[in-house]
């Protein structure tokens, strides 16, 4: 099965994007990164409302744009993991988010990391892409 | 685990000693703020770590209960003994045997039998002051954890009956 491009972003409590990655393989006919960013950023408004209606961390698919779907995972500290994808296994997406959450916590507990700042660790980036290949 | 706990005890005591006896010897208020800020950052990060496996909180009371049970168990190996509230944003968390104070002594006579009464008073004051400084770190821990969960607050500690300790949490609105 040909995998479609996915886009992952992590947004901190104060609406600052701290990590972005385009994962998966897709023919690069044009640069769609900004297009994907707009979709995910627009979905933040939906997340803002949905987060109050449940205490589950996984909000599943919160928004849709043509054939692209936005899935979101919200932590207790209101950090949001957002994934733009086509239709996929929900279990895989949930596992992906949980593993990324674990990676994020390892970064977060680093005393030299400023909470809310951009994650620049190449090791983190490598791991996230590996998890994307594994679960998505 | 016991070794890790001894390390934490030693680090906390050394932090207090450095800030009060060294860096800010003449400015106890600044030392207190610095120690509390360190506790704030640690609490901020630890609460992210300890909430990883549980659903998010839907109100303030749930978050306070998380601090009393899970957070306290992880840090001090027991739950808070008593939680009181006036239902207007103030919570009192009472730990009847606060782990980080169980080895603190306020009896100067056992350390200096030949001291005069004045010297004893001075030693007593110094011991009480040191214990107060020790409590700024756990106050920062609680404030950092709650702030990360979306509850800005101020925290103060009362240690009238050692080794019992009360933390007063005032939620800001």
PDB file of C-alpha atoms in Angstrom:
ATOM      1  CA  UNK A   1       0.000   0.000   0.000  1.00  0.00           C
ATOM      2  CA  UNK A   2       1.349   3.379  -0.945  1.00  0.00           C
ATOM      3  CA  UNK A   3       1.578   5.531   2.146  1.00  0.00           C
ATOM      4  CA  UNK A   4       0.490   9.114   1.983  1.00  0.00           C
ATOM      5  CA  UNK A   5       2.343  12.020   3.516  1.00  0.00           C
ATOM      6  CA  UNK A   6       1.510  12.830   7.104  1.00  0.00           C
ATOM      7  CA  UNK A   7       2.317  15.956   9.021  1.00  0.00           C
ATOM      8  CA  UNK A   8       3.013  16.035  12.770  1.00  0.00           C
ATOM      9  CA  UNK A   9       3.180  19.100  14.973  1.00  0.00           C
ATOM     10  CA  UNK A  10       3.464  19.573  18.720  1.00  0.00           C
ATOM     11  CA  UNK A  11       1.936  22.745  20.152  1.00  0.00           C
ATOM     12  CA  UNK A  12       2.815  23.852  23.668  1.00  0.00           C
ATOM     13  CA  UNK A  13       0.446  25.272  26.242  1.00  0.00           C
ATOM     14  CA  UNK A  14       0.816  28.847  25.024  1.00  0.00           C
ATOM     15  CA  UNK A  15       0.019  28.011  21.391  1.00  0.00           C
ATOM     16  CA  UNK A  16       3.657  27.929  20.350  1.00  0.00           C
ATOM     17  CA  UNK A  17       4.552  25.208  17.826  1.00  0.00           C
ATOM     18  CA  UNK A  18       7.602  23.454  19.260  1.00  0.00           C
ATOM     19  CA  UNK A  19       8.054  20.661  16.732  1.00  0.00           C
ATOM     20  CA  UNK A  20       7.046  20.002  13.122  1.00  0.00           C
ATOM     21  CA  UNK A  21       7.785  17.077  10.858  1.00  0.00           C
ATOM     22  CA  UNK A  22       6.571  15.783   7.545  1.00  0.00           C
ATOM     23  CA  UNK A  23       6.600  12.019   7.808  1.00  0.00           C
ATOM     24  CA  UNK A  24       5.778   9.255   5.388  1.00  0.00           C
ATOM     25  CA  UNK A  25       6.626   9.047   1.722  1.00  0.00           C
ATOM     26  CA  UNK A  26       4.708  10.864  -0.975  1.00  0.00           C
ATOM     27  CA  UNK A  27       5.507  12.139  -4.437  1.00  0.00           C
ATOM     28  CA  UNK A  28       6.679  15.707  -3.951  1.00  0.00           C
ATOM     29  CA  UNK A  29       4.804  17.315  -6.790  1.00  0.00           C
ATOM     30  CA  UNK A  30       4.722  20.570  -4.908  1.00  0.00           C
ATOM     31  CA  UNK A  31       5.503  21.857  -1.462  1.00  0.00           C
ATOM     32  CA  UNK A  32       2.451  21.142   0.654  1.00  0.00           C
ATOM     33  CA  UNK A  33       4.001  21.909   4.027  1.00  0.00           C
ATOM     34  CA  UNK A  34       2.322  25.272   4.412  1.00  0.00           C
ATOM     35  CA  UNK A  35      -0.971  23.846   3.248  1.00  0.00           C
ATOM     36  CA  UNK A  36      -0.731  21.176   5.938  1.00  0.00           C
ATOM     37  CA  UNK A  37       0.277  23.756   8.522  1.00  0.00           C
ATOM     38  CA  UNK A  38      -2.810  25.839   7.793  1.00  0.00           C
ATOM     39  CA  UNK A  39      -5.075  22.841   8.216  1.00  0.00           C
ATOM     40  CA  UNK A  40      -3.519  21.831  11.526  1.00  0.00           C
ATOM     41  CA  UNK A  41      -3.402  25.352  12.905  1.00  0.00           C
ATOM     42  CA  UNK A  42      -7.040  25.902  11.971  1.00  0.00           C
ATOM     43  CA  UNK A  43      -7.946  22.724  13.843  1.00  0.00           C
ATOM     44  CA  UNK A  44      -6.544  24.234  17.043  1.00  0.00           C
ATOM     45  CA  UNK A  45      -9.796  26.134  17.490  1.00  0.00           C
ATOM     46  CA  UNK A  46     -11.719  22.872  17.394  1.00  0.00           C
ATOM     47  CA  UNK A  47      -9.317  21.328  19.907  1.00  0.00           C
ATOM     48  CA  UNK A  48      -9.813  24.286  22.213  1.00  0.00           C
ATOM     49  CA  UNK A  49     -13.512  23.498  22.458  1.00  0.00           C
ATOM     50  CA  UNK A  50     -13.277  19.712  22.378  1.00  0.00           C
ATOM     51  CA  UNK A  51     -10.657  19.490  25.124  1.00  0.00           C
ATOM     52  CA  UNK A  52     -13.193  20.667  27.696  1.00  0.00           C
ATOM     53  CA  UNK A  53     -15.817  18.085  26.831  1.00  0.00           C
ATOM     54  CA  UNK A  54     -13.743  15.044  27.771  1.00  0.00           C
ATOM     55  CA  UNK A  55     -10.854  14.138  30.012  1.00  0.00           C
ATOM     56  CA  UNK A  56      -9.467  11.548  27.621  1.00  0.00           C
ATOM     57  CA  UNK A  57      -6.071  12.452  26.217  1.00  0.00           C
ATOM     58  CA  UNK A  58      -6.809  11.124  22.751  1.00  0.00           C
ATOM     59  CA  UNK A  59      -9.386  13.259  20.956  1.00  0.00           C
ATOM     60  CA  UNK A  60      -9.263  11.103  17.816  1.00  0.00           C
ATOM     61  CA  UNK A  61     -10.229  12.874  14.620  1.00  0.00           C
ATOM     62  CA  UNK A  62     -11.327  16.407  15.386  1.00  0.00           C
ATOM     63  CA  UNK A  63     -11.369  18.002  11.953  1.00  0.00           C
ATOM     64  CA  UNK A  64     -11.473  17.142   8.285  1.00  0.00           C
ATOM     65  CA  UNK A  65     -10.295  18.827   5.103  1.00  0.00           C
ATOM     66  CA  UNK A  66     -11.166  17.118   1.821  1.00  0.00           C
ATOM     67  CA  UNK A  67      -9.725  13.646   2.311  1.00  0.00           C
ATOM     68  CA  UNK A  68      -7.337  14.655   5.101  1.00  0.00           C
ATOM     69  CA  UNK A  69      -8.125  14.082   8.766  1.00  0.00           C
ATOM     70  CA  UNK A  70      -6.704  15.730  11.898  1.00  0.00           C
ATOM     71  CA  UNK A  71      -6.147  13.571  14.983  1.00  0.00           C
ATOM     72  CA  UNK A  72      -5.142  15.133  18.272  1.00  0.00           C
ATOM     73  CA  UNK A  73      -3.736  14.048  21.629  1.00  0.00           C
ATOM     74  CA  UNK A  74      -3.844  16.478  24.584  1.00  0.00           C
ATOM     75  CA  UNK A  75      -1.703  16.097  27.715  1.00  0.00           C
ATOM     76  CA  UNK A  76      -2.549  17.183  31.248  1.00  0.00           C
ATOM     77  CA  UNK A  77      -0.310  20.195  30.766  1.00  0.00           C
ATOM     78  CA  UNK A  78      -2.275  21.088  27.610  1.00  0.00           C
ATOM     79  CA  UNK A  79       0.480  20.275  25.178  1.00  0.00           C
ATOM     80  CA  UNK A  80      -1.151  19.126  21.938  1.00  0.00           C
ATOM     81  CA  UNK A  81       0.158  16.497  19.542  1.00  0.00           C
ATOM     82  CA  UNK A  82      -1.510  16.872  16.152  1.00  0.00           C
ATOM     83  CA  UNK A  83      -1.365  14.553  13.176  1.00  0.00           C
ATOM     84  CA  UNK A  84      -2.638  15.211   9.663  1.00  0.00           C
ATOM     85  CA  UNK A  85      -3.313  12.016   7.749  1.00  0.00           C
ATOM     86  CA  UNK A  86      -5.704  10.197   5.476  1.00  0.00           C
ATOM     87  CA  UNK A  87      -7.912   7.432   6.817  1.00  0.00           C
ATOM     88  CA  UNK A  88      -5.829   5.108   8.981  1.00  0.00           C
ATOM     89  CA  UNK A  89      -6.039   2.703  11.856  1.00  0.00           C
ATOM     90  CA  UNK A  90      -7.061   4.556  14.998  1.00  0.00           C
ATOM     91  CA  UNK A  91      -5.171   2.128  17.205  1.00  0.00           C
ATOM     92  CA  UNK A  92      -1.941   2.806  15.354  1.00  0.00           C
ATOM     93  CA  UNK A  93      -2.416   6.541  15.688  1.00  0.00           C
ATOM     94  CA  UNK A  94      -3.128   6.268  19.399  1.00  0.00           C
ATOM     95  CA  UNK A  95      -0.027   4.133  19.956  1.00  0.00           C
ATOM     96  CA  UNK A  96       2.008   6.601  17.934  1.00  0.00           C
ATOM     97  CA  UNK A  97       0.826   9.482  20.115  1.00  0.00           C
ATOM     98  CA  UNK A  98       1.553   7.595  23.318  1.00  0.00           C
ATOM     99  CA  UNK A  99       5.098   6.831  22.223  1.00  0.00           C
ATOM    100  CA  UNK A 100       5.698  10.414  21.119  1.00  0.00           C
ATOM    101  CA  UNK A 101       4.346  11.565  24.488  1.00  0.00           C
ATOM    102  CA  UNK A 102       6.979   9.426  26.169  1.00  0.00           C
ATOM    103  CA  UNK A 103       9.710  10.935  24.003  1.00  0.00           C
ATOM    104  CA  UNK A 104       8.375  14.408  24.725  1.00  0.00           C
ATOM    105  CA  UNK A 105       8.493  13.779  28.464  1.00  0.00           C
ATOM    106  CA  UNK A 106      12.130  12.758  28.225  1.00  0.00           C
ATOM    107  CA  UNK A 107      12.869  16.067  26.511  1.00  0.00           C
ATOM    108  CA  UNK A 108      10.682  17.949  28.971  1.00  0.00           C
ATOM    109  CA  UNK A 109      12.476  16.550  32.035  1.00  0.00           C
ATOM    110  CA  UNK A 110      15.844  17.707  30.730  1.00  0.00           C
ATOM    111  CA  UNK A 111      16.789  20.549  33.093  1.00  0.00           C
ATOM    112  CA  UNK A 112      18.487  22.380  30.236  1.00  0.00           C
ATOM    113  CA  UNK A 113      15.341  22.386  28.096  1.00  0.00           C
ATOM    114  CA  UNK A 114      13.196  25.493  28.436  1.00  0.00           C
ATOM    115  CA  UNK A 115       9.556  24.355  28.669  1.00  0.00           C
ATOM    116  CA  UNK A 116       7.642  25.767  25.732  1.00  0.00           C
ATOM    117  CA  UNK A 117      10.664  26.277  23.501  1.00  0.00           C
ATOM    118  CA  UNK A 118      11.310  24.566  20.186  1.00  0.00           C
ATOM    119  CA  UNK A 119      12.577  20.993  20.307  1.00  0.00           C
ATOM    120  CA  UNK A 120      15.784  20.934  18.279  1.00  0.00           C
ATOM    121  CA  UNK A 121      17.109  17.494  19.223  1.00  0.00           C
ATOM    122  CA  UNK A 122      17.959  15.502  16.107  1.00  0.00           C
ATOM    123  CA  UNK A 123      17.648  12.340  18.167  1.00  0.00           C
ATOM    124  CA  UNK A 124      14.041  13.245  18.981  1.00  0.00           C
ATOM    125  CA  UNK A 125      13.368  13.902  15.304  1.00  0.00           C
ATOM    126  CA  UNK A 126      14.869  10.578  14.272  1.00  0.00           C
ATOM    127  CA  UNK A 127      12.822   8.703  16.844  1.00  0.00           C
ATOM    128  CA  UNK A 128       9.553  10.369  15.859  1.00  0.00           C
ATOM    129  CA  UNK A 129      10.093   9.523  12.210  1.00  0.00           C
ATOM    130  CA  UNK A 130      10.876   5.930  13.149  1.00  0.00           C
ATOM    131  CA  UNK A 131       7.672   5.729  15.187  1.00  0.00           C
ATOM    132  CA  UNK A 132       5.731   7.134  12.243  1.00  0.00           C
ATOM    133  CA  UNK A 133       7.062   4.404   9.979  1.00  0.00           C
ATOM    134  CA  UNK A 134       6.212   1.807  12.608  1.00  0.00           C
ATOM    135  CA  UNK A 135       2.649   2.810  13.477  1.00  0.00           C
ATOM    136  CA  UNK A 136       1.268   4.886  10.630  1.00  0.00           C
TER     137      UNK A 136
ATOM    138  CA  UNK B   1      15.878   3.538  46.012  1.00  0.00           C
ATOM    139  CA  UNK B   2      17.301   4.315  49.457  1.00  0.00           C
ATOM    140  CA  UNK B   3      20.469   5.587  47.827  1.00  0.00           C
ATOM    141  CA  UNK B   4      18.490   7.831  45.489  1.00  0.00           C
ATOM    142  CA  UNK B   5      16.512   9.166  48.423  1.00  0.00           C
ATOM    143  CA  UNK B   6      19.696   9.918  50.362  1.00  0.00           C
ATOM    144  CA  UNK B   7      21.010  11.767  47.324  1.00  0.00           C
ATOM    145  CA  UNK B   8      17.860  13.869  47.125  1.00  0.00           C
ATOM    146  CA  UNK B   9      18.059  14.650  50.849  1.00  0.00           C
ATOM    147  CA  UNK B  10      21.694  15.672  50.528  1.00  0.00           C
ATOM    148  CA  UNK B  11      21.077  17.797  47.423  1.00  0.00           C
ATOM    149  CA  UNK B  12      18.163  19.648  49.022  1.00  0.00           C
ATOM    150  CA  UNK B  13      20.131  20.349  52.192  1.00  0.00           C
ATOM    151  CA  UNK B  14      23.172  21.457  50.235  1.00  0.00           C
ATOM    152  CA  UNK B  15      21.023  23.734  48.069  1.00  0.00           C
ATOM    153  CA  UNK B  16      19.662  25.414  51.185  1.00  0.00           C
ATOM    154  CA  UNK B  17      23.150  25.654  52.699  1.00  0.00           C
ATOM    155  CA  UNK B  18      24.625  27.193  49.546  1.00  0.00           C
ATOM    156  CA  UNK B  19      21.904  29.762  49.000  1.00  0.00           C
ATOM    157  CA  UNK B  20      21.469  30.766  52.643  1.00  0.00           C
ATOM    158  CA  UNK B  21      25.008  30.455  53.921  1.00  0.00           C
ATOM    159  CA  UNK B  22      26.865  31.393  50.768  1.00  0.00           C
ATOM    160  CA  UNK B  23      25.320  33.104  47.785  1.00  0.00           C
ATOM    161  CA  UNK B  24      22.633  35.083  49.606  1.00  0.00           C
ATOM    162  CA  UNK B  25      23.935  35.039  53.165  1.00  0.00           C
ATOM    163  CA  UNK B  26      22.798  38.603  53.792  1.00  0.00           C
ATOM    164  CA  UNK B  27      19.550  38.429  51.795  1.00  0.00           C
ATOM    165  CA  UNK B  28      17.357  35.581  53.078  1.00  0.00           C
ATOM    166  CA  UNK B  29      14.395  36.772  51.019  1.00  0.00           C
ATOM    167  CA  UNK B  30      16.327  36.372  47.766  1.00  0.00           C
ATOM    168  CA  UNK B  31      17.563  32.949  48.843  1.00  0.00           C
ATOM    169  CA  UNK B  32      13.981  31.904  49.534  1.00  0.00           C
ATOM    170  CA  UNK B  33      12.816  33.058  46.118  1.00  0.00           C
ATOM    171  CA  UNK B  34      15.636  31.244  44.370  1.00  0.00           C
ATOM    172  CA  UNK B  35      15.021  27.991  46.209  1.00  0.00           C
ATOM    173  CA  UNK B  36      11.302  28.233  45.476  1.00  0.00           C
ATOM    174  CA  UNK B  37      12.000  28.871  41.777  1.00  0.00           C
ATOM    175  CA  UNK B  38      14.098  25.715  41.591  1.00  0.00           C
ATOM    176  CA  UNK B  39      11.255  23.781  43.184  1.00  0.00           C
ATOM    177  CA  UNK B  40       8.827  25.352  40.724  1.00  0.00           C
ATOM    178  CA  UNK B  41      10.744  24.074  37.708  1.00  0.00           C
ATOM    179  CA  UNK B  42      11.130  20.585  39.159  1.00  0.00           C
ATOM    180  CA  UNK B  43       7.431  20.422  40.026  1.00  0.00           C
ATOM    181  CA  UNK B  44       6.474  21.739  36.602  1.00  0.00           C
ATOM    182  CA  UNK B  45       8.359  18.937  34.898  1.00  0.00           C
ATOM    183  CA  UNK B  46       7.468  16.154  37.306  1.00  0.00           C
ATOM    184  CA  UNK B  47       3.740  16.781  36.969  1.00  0.00           C
ATOM    185  CA  UNK B  48       4.058  16.280  33.217  1.00  0.00           C
ATOM    186  CA  UNK B  49       5.822  13.012  33.914  1.00  0.00           C
ATOM    187  CA  UNK B  50       3.336  11.697  36.473  1.00  0.00           C
ATOM    188  CA  UNK B  51       0.221  12.564  34.470  1.00  0.00           C
ATOM    189  CA  UNK B  52       1.379  10.540  31.496  1.00  0.00           C
ATOM    190  CA  UNK B  53      -0.787   7.518  32.236  1.00  0.00           C
ATOM    191  CA  UNK B  54      -3.966   9.145  33.461  1.00  0.00           C
ATOM    192  CA  UNK B  55      -6.899  11.072  32.006  1.00  0.00           C
ATOM    193  CA  UNK B  56      -6.846  14.835  32.076  1.00  0.00           C
ATOM    194  CA  UNK B  57      -8.423  16.747  34.966  1.00  0.00           C
ATOM    195  CA  UNK B  58     -11.827  18.343  34.607  1.00  0.00           C
ATOM    196  CA  UNK B  59     -11.732  20.639  37.627  1.00  0.00           C
ATOM    197  CA  UNK B  60      -9.475  22.083  40.298  1.00  0.00           C
ATOM    198  CA  UNK B  61     -10.428  19.572  42.962  1.00  0.00           C
ATOM    199  CA  UNK B  62      -9.370  16.652  40.784  1.00  0.00           C
ATOM    200  CA  UNK B  63      -5.982  18.246  40.220  1.00  0.00           C
ATOM    201  CA  UNK B  64      -5.552  18.904  43.944  1.00  0.00           C
ATOM    202  CA  UNK B  65      -6.458  15.305  44.673  1.00  0.00           C
ATOM    203  CA  UNK B  66      -3.853  14.182  42.151  1.00  0.00           C
ATOM    204  CA  UNK B  67      -1.260  16.180  44.086  1.00  0.00           C
ATOM    205  CA  UNK B  68      -2.425  14.675  47.388  1.00  0.00           C
ATOM    206  CA  UNK B  69      -2.374  11.089  46.170  1.00  0.00           C
ATOM    207  CA  UNK B  70      -0.271  10.236  43.129  1.00  0.00           C
ATOM    208  CA  UNK B  71       2.188  13.124  43.167  1.00  0.00           C
ATOM    209  CA  UNK B  72       2.817  12.821  46.896  1.00  0.00           C
ATOM    210  CA  UNK B  73       3.149   9.041  46.712  1.00  0.00           C
ATOM    211  CA  UNK B  74       5.750   9.314  43.968  1.00  0.00           C
ATOM    212  CA  UNK B  75       7.811  11.877  45.848  1.00  0.00           C
ATOM    213  CA  UNK B  76       7.327  11.053  49.526  1.00  0.00           C
ATOM    214  CA  UNK B  77       6.141   7.421  49.471  1.00  0.00           C
ATOM    215  CA  UNK B  78       2.860   8.212  51.206  1.00  0.00           C
ATOM    216  CA  UNK B  79      -0.316  10.152  50.537  1.00  0.00           C
ATOM    217  CA  UNK B  80      -1.288  13.453  52.091  1.00  0.00           C
ATOM    218  CA  UNK B  81      -3.022  12.690  55.393  1.00  0.00           C
ATOM    219  CA  UNK B  82      -5.640  15.398  55.359  1.00  0.00           C
ATOM    220  CA  UNK B  83      -7.107  17.804  52.796  1.00  0.00           C
ATOM    221  CA  UNK B  84      -9.268  20.733  53.852  1.00  0.00           C
ATOM    222  CA  UNK B  85     -10.840  23.468  51.771  1.00  0.00           C
ATOM    223  CA  UNK B  86     -13.002  26.514  52.318  1.00  0.00           C
ATOM    224  CA  UNK B  87     -14.577  26.019  48.859  1.00  0.00           C
ATOM    225  CA  UNK B  88     -13.337  29.473  47.910  1.00  0.00           C
ATOM    226  CA  UNK B  89     -10.026  28.571  46.358  1.00  0.00           C
ATOM    227  CA  UNK B  90      -7.973  27.746  49.443  1.00  0.00           C
ATOM    228  CA  UNK B  91      -6.781  24.217  50.198  1.00  0.00           C
ATOM    229  CA  UNK B  92      -4.785  23.005  53.186  1.00  0.00           C
ATOM    230  CA  UNK B  93      -2.730  19.869  52.607  1.00  0.00           C
ATOM    231  CA  UNK B  94      -1.561  18.301  55.854  1.00  0.00           C
ATOM    232  CA  UNK B  95       1.183  15.690  55.975  1.00  0.00           C
ATOM    233  CA  UNK B  96       1.517  14.354  59.518  1.00  0.00           C
ATOM    234  CA  UNK B  97       4.999  13.042  58.907  1.00  0.00           C
ATOM    235  CA  UNK B  98       6.653  15.033  56.146  1.00  0.00           C
ATOM    236  CA  UNK B  99       9.508  12.910  54.893  1.00  0.00           C
ATOM    237  CA  UNK B 100      11.960  15.722  54.310  1.00  0.00           C
ATOM    238  CA  UNK B 101      11.560  17.021  57.856  1.00  0.00           C
ATOM    239  CA  UNK B 102      11.810  13.759  59.756  1.00  0.00           C
ATOM    240  CA  UNK B 103      15.565  14.167  60.187  1.00  0.00           C
ATOM    241  CA  UNK B 104      15.471  17.828  61.169  1.00  0.00           C
ATOM    242  CA  UNK B 105      16.102  18.548  64.832  1.00  0.00           C
ATOM    243  CA  UNK B 106      15.154  21.757  66.595  1.00  0.00           C
ATOM    244  CA  UNK B 107      16.699  20.805  69.933  1.00  0.00           C
ATOM    245  CA  UNK B 108      19.996  22.693  70.239  1.00  0.00           C
ATOM    246  CA  UNK B 109      20.800  21.177  73.632  1.00  0.00           C
ATOM    247  CA  UNK B 110      21.559  17.784  72.150  1.00  0.00           C
ATOM    248  CA  UNK B 111      24.268  19.400  70.051  1.00  0.00           C
ATOM    249  CA  UNK B 112      25.699  21.956  72.456  1.00  0.00           C
ATOM    250  CA  UNK B 113      25.254  21.112  76.104  1.00  0.00           C
ATOM    251  CA  UNK B 114      27.516  23.869  77.390  1.00  0.00           C
ATOM    252  CA  UNK B 115      25.760  26.719  75.666  1.00  0.00           C
ATOM    253  CA  UNK B 116      24.341  29.553  77.696  1.00  0.00           C
ATOM    254  CA  UNK B 117      20.692  30.442  77.486  1.00  0.00           C
ATOM    255  CA  UNK B 118      21.330  33.203  74.967  1.00  0.00           C
ATOM    256  CA  UNK B 119      23.364  30.906  72.780  1.00  0.00           C
ATOM    257  CA  UNK B 120      20.622  28.320  72.936  1.00  0.00           C
ATOM    258  CA  UNK B 121      18.079  30.859  71.775  1.00  0.00           C
ATOM    259  CA  UNK B 122      20.307  31.835  68.878  1.00  0.00           C
ATOM    260  CA  UNK B 123      20.819  28.218  67.898  1.00  0.00           C
ATOM    261  CA  UNK B 124      17.088  27.619  68.085  1.00  0.00           C
ATOM    262  CA  UNK B 125      16.398  30.578  65.840  1.00  0.00           C
ATOM    263  CA  UNK B 126      18.957  29.413  63.326  1.00  0.00           C
ATOM    264  CA  UNK B 127      17.521  25.894  63.268  1.00  0.00           C
ATOM    265  CA  UNK B 128      13.979  27.188  62.761  1.00  0.00           C
ATOM    266  CA  UNK B 129      15.157  29.482  59.995  1.00  0.00           C
ATOM    267  CA  UNK B 130      16.958  26.650  58.217  1.00  0.00           C
ATOM    268  CA  UNK B 131      13.867  24.466  58.411  1.00  0.00           C
ATOM    269  CA  UNK B 132      11.782  27.274  56.963  1.00  0.00           C
ATOM    270  CA  UNK B 133      14.202  27.525  54.064  1.00  0.00           C
ATOM    271  CA  UNK B 134      13.986  23.774  53.516  1.00  0.00           C
ATOM    272  CA  UNK B 135      10.247  24.110  52.979  1.00  0.00           C
ATOM    273  CA  UNK B 136      10.494  26.607  50.138  1.00  0.00           C
ATOM    274  CA  UNK B 137      11.537  23.804  47.798  1.00  0.00           C
ATOM    275  CA  UNK B 138       8.429  21.618  48.361  1.00  0.00           C
ATOM    276  CA  UNK B 139       6.287  24.761  48.154  1.00  0.00           C
ATOM    277  CA  UNK B 140       7.783  25.403  44.739  1.00  0.00           C
ATOM    278  CA  UNK B 141       7.188  21.777  43.780  1.00  0.00           C
ATOM    279  CA  UNK B 142       3.474  22.081  44.498  1.00  0.00           C
ATOM    280  CA  UNK B 143       3.116  25.443  42.794  1.00  0.00           C
ATOM    281  CA  UNK B 144       4.997  24.226  39.715  1.00  0.00           C
ATOM    282  CA  UNK B 145       2.919  21.077  39.430  1.00  0.00           C
ATOM    283  CA  UNK B 146      -0.376  22.940  39.754  1.00  0.00           C
ATOM    284  CA  UNK B 147       0.697  25.683  37.376  1.00  0.00           C
ATOM    285  CA  UNK B 148       1.530  23.083  34.759  1.00  0.00           C
ATOM    286  CA  UNK B 149      -1.968  21.667  35.204  1.00  0.00           C
ATOM    287  CA  UNK B 150      -3.469  25.087  34.568  1.00  0.00           C
ATOM    288  CA  UNK B 151      -4.021  26.265  38.143  1.00  0.00           C
ATOM    289  CA  UNK B 152      -2.004  29.363  39.019  1.00  0.00           C
ATOM    290  CA  UNK B 153      -1.625  29.536  42.780  1.00  0.00           C
ATOM    291  CA  UNK B 154       0.563  30.524  45.684  1.00  0.00           C
ATOM    292  CA  UNK B 155       1.764  28.033  48.280  1.00  0.00           C
ATOM    293  CA  UNK B 156       3.005  28.559  51.812  1.00  0.00           C
ATOM    294  CA  UNK B 157       4.045  26.089  54.487  1.00  0.00           C
ATOM    295  CA  UNK B 158       3.375  25.818  58.201  1.00  0.00           C
ATOM    296  CA  UNK B 159       5.624  23.654  60.321  1.00  0.00           C
ATOM    297  CA  UNK B 160       4.377  24.352  63.831  1.00  0.00           C
ATOM    298  CA  UNK B 161       4.244  20.692  64.819  1.00  0.00           C
ATOM    299  CA  UNK B 162       7.269  18.895  63.440  1.00  0.00           C
ATOM    300  CA  UNK B 163       7.473  16.512  61.705  1.00  0.00           C
ATOM    301  CA  UNK B 164       3.922  17.377  60.628  1.00  0.00           C
ATOM    302  CA  UNK B 165       3.693  20.016  57.934  1.00  0.00           C
ATOM    303  CA  UNK B 166       0.799  21.892  56.333  1.00  0.00           C
ATOM    304  CA  UNK B 167       0.858  23.428  52.873  1.00  0.00           C
ATOM    305  CA  UNK B 168      -1.667  26.168  52.193  1.00  0.00           C
ATOM    306  CA  UNK B 169      -2.573  26.452  48.505  1.00  0.00           C
ATOM    307  CA  UNK B 170      -4.339  29.646  47.425  1.00  0.00           C
ATOM    308  CA  UNK B 171      -5.671  29.525  43.884  1.00  0.00           C
ATOM    309  CA  UNK B 172      -5.433  32.797  41.996  1.00  0.00           C
ATOM    310  CA  UNK B 173      -8.474  33.986  40.077  1.00  0.00           C
TER     311      UNK B 173
END
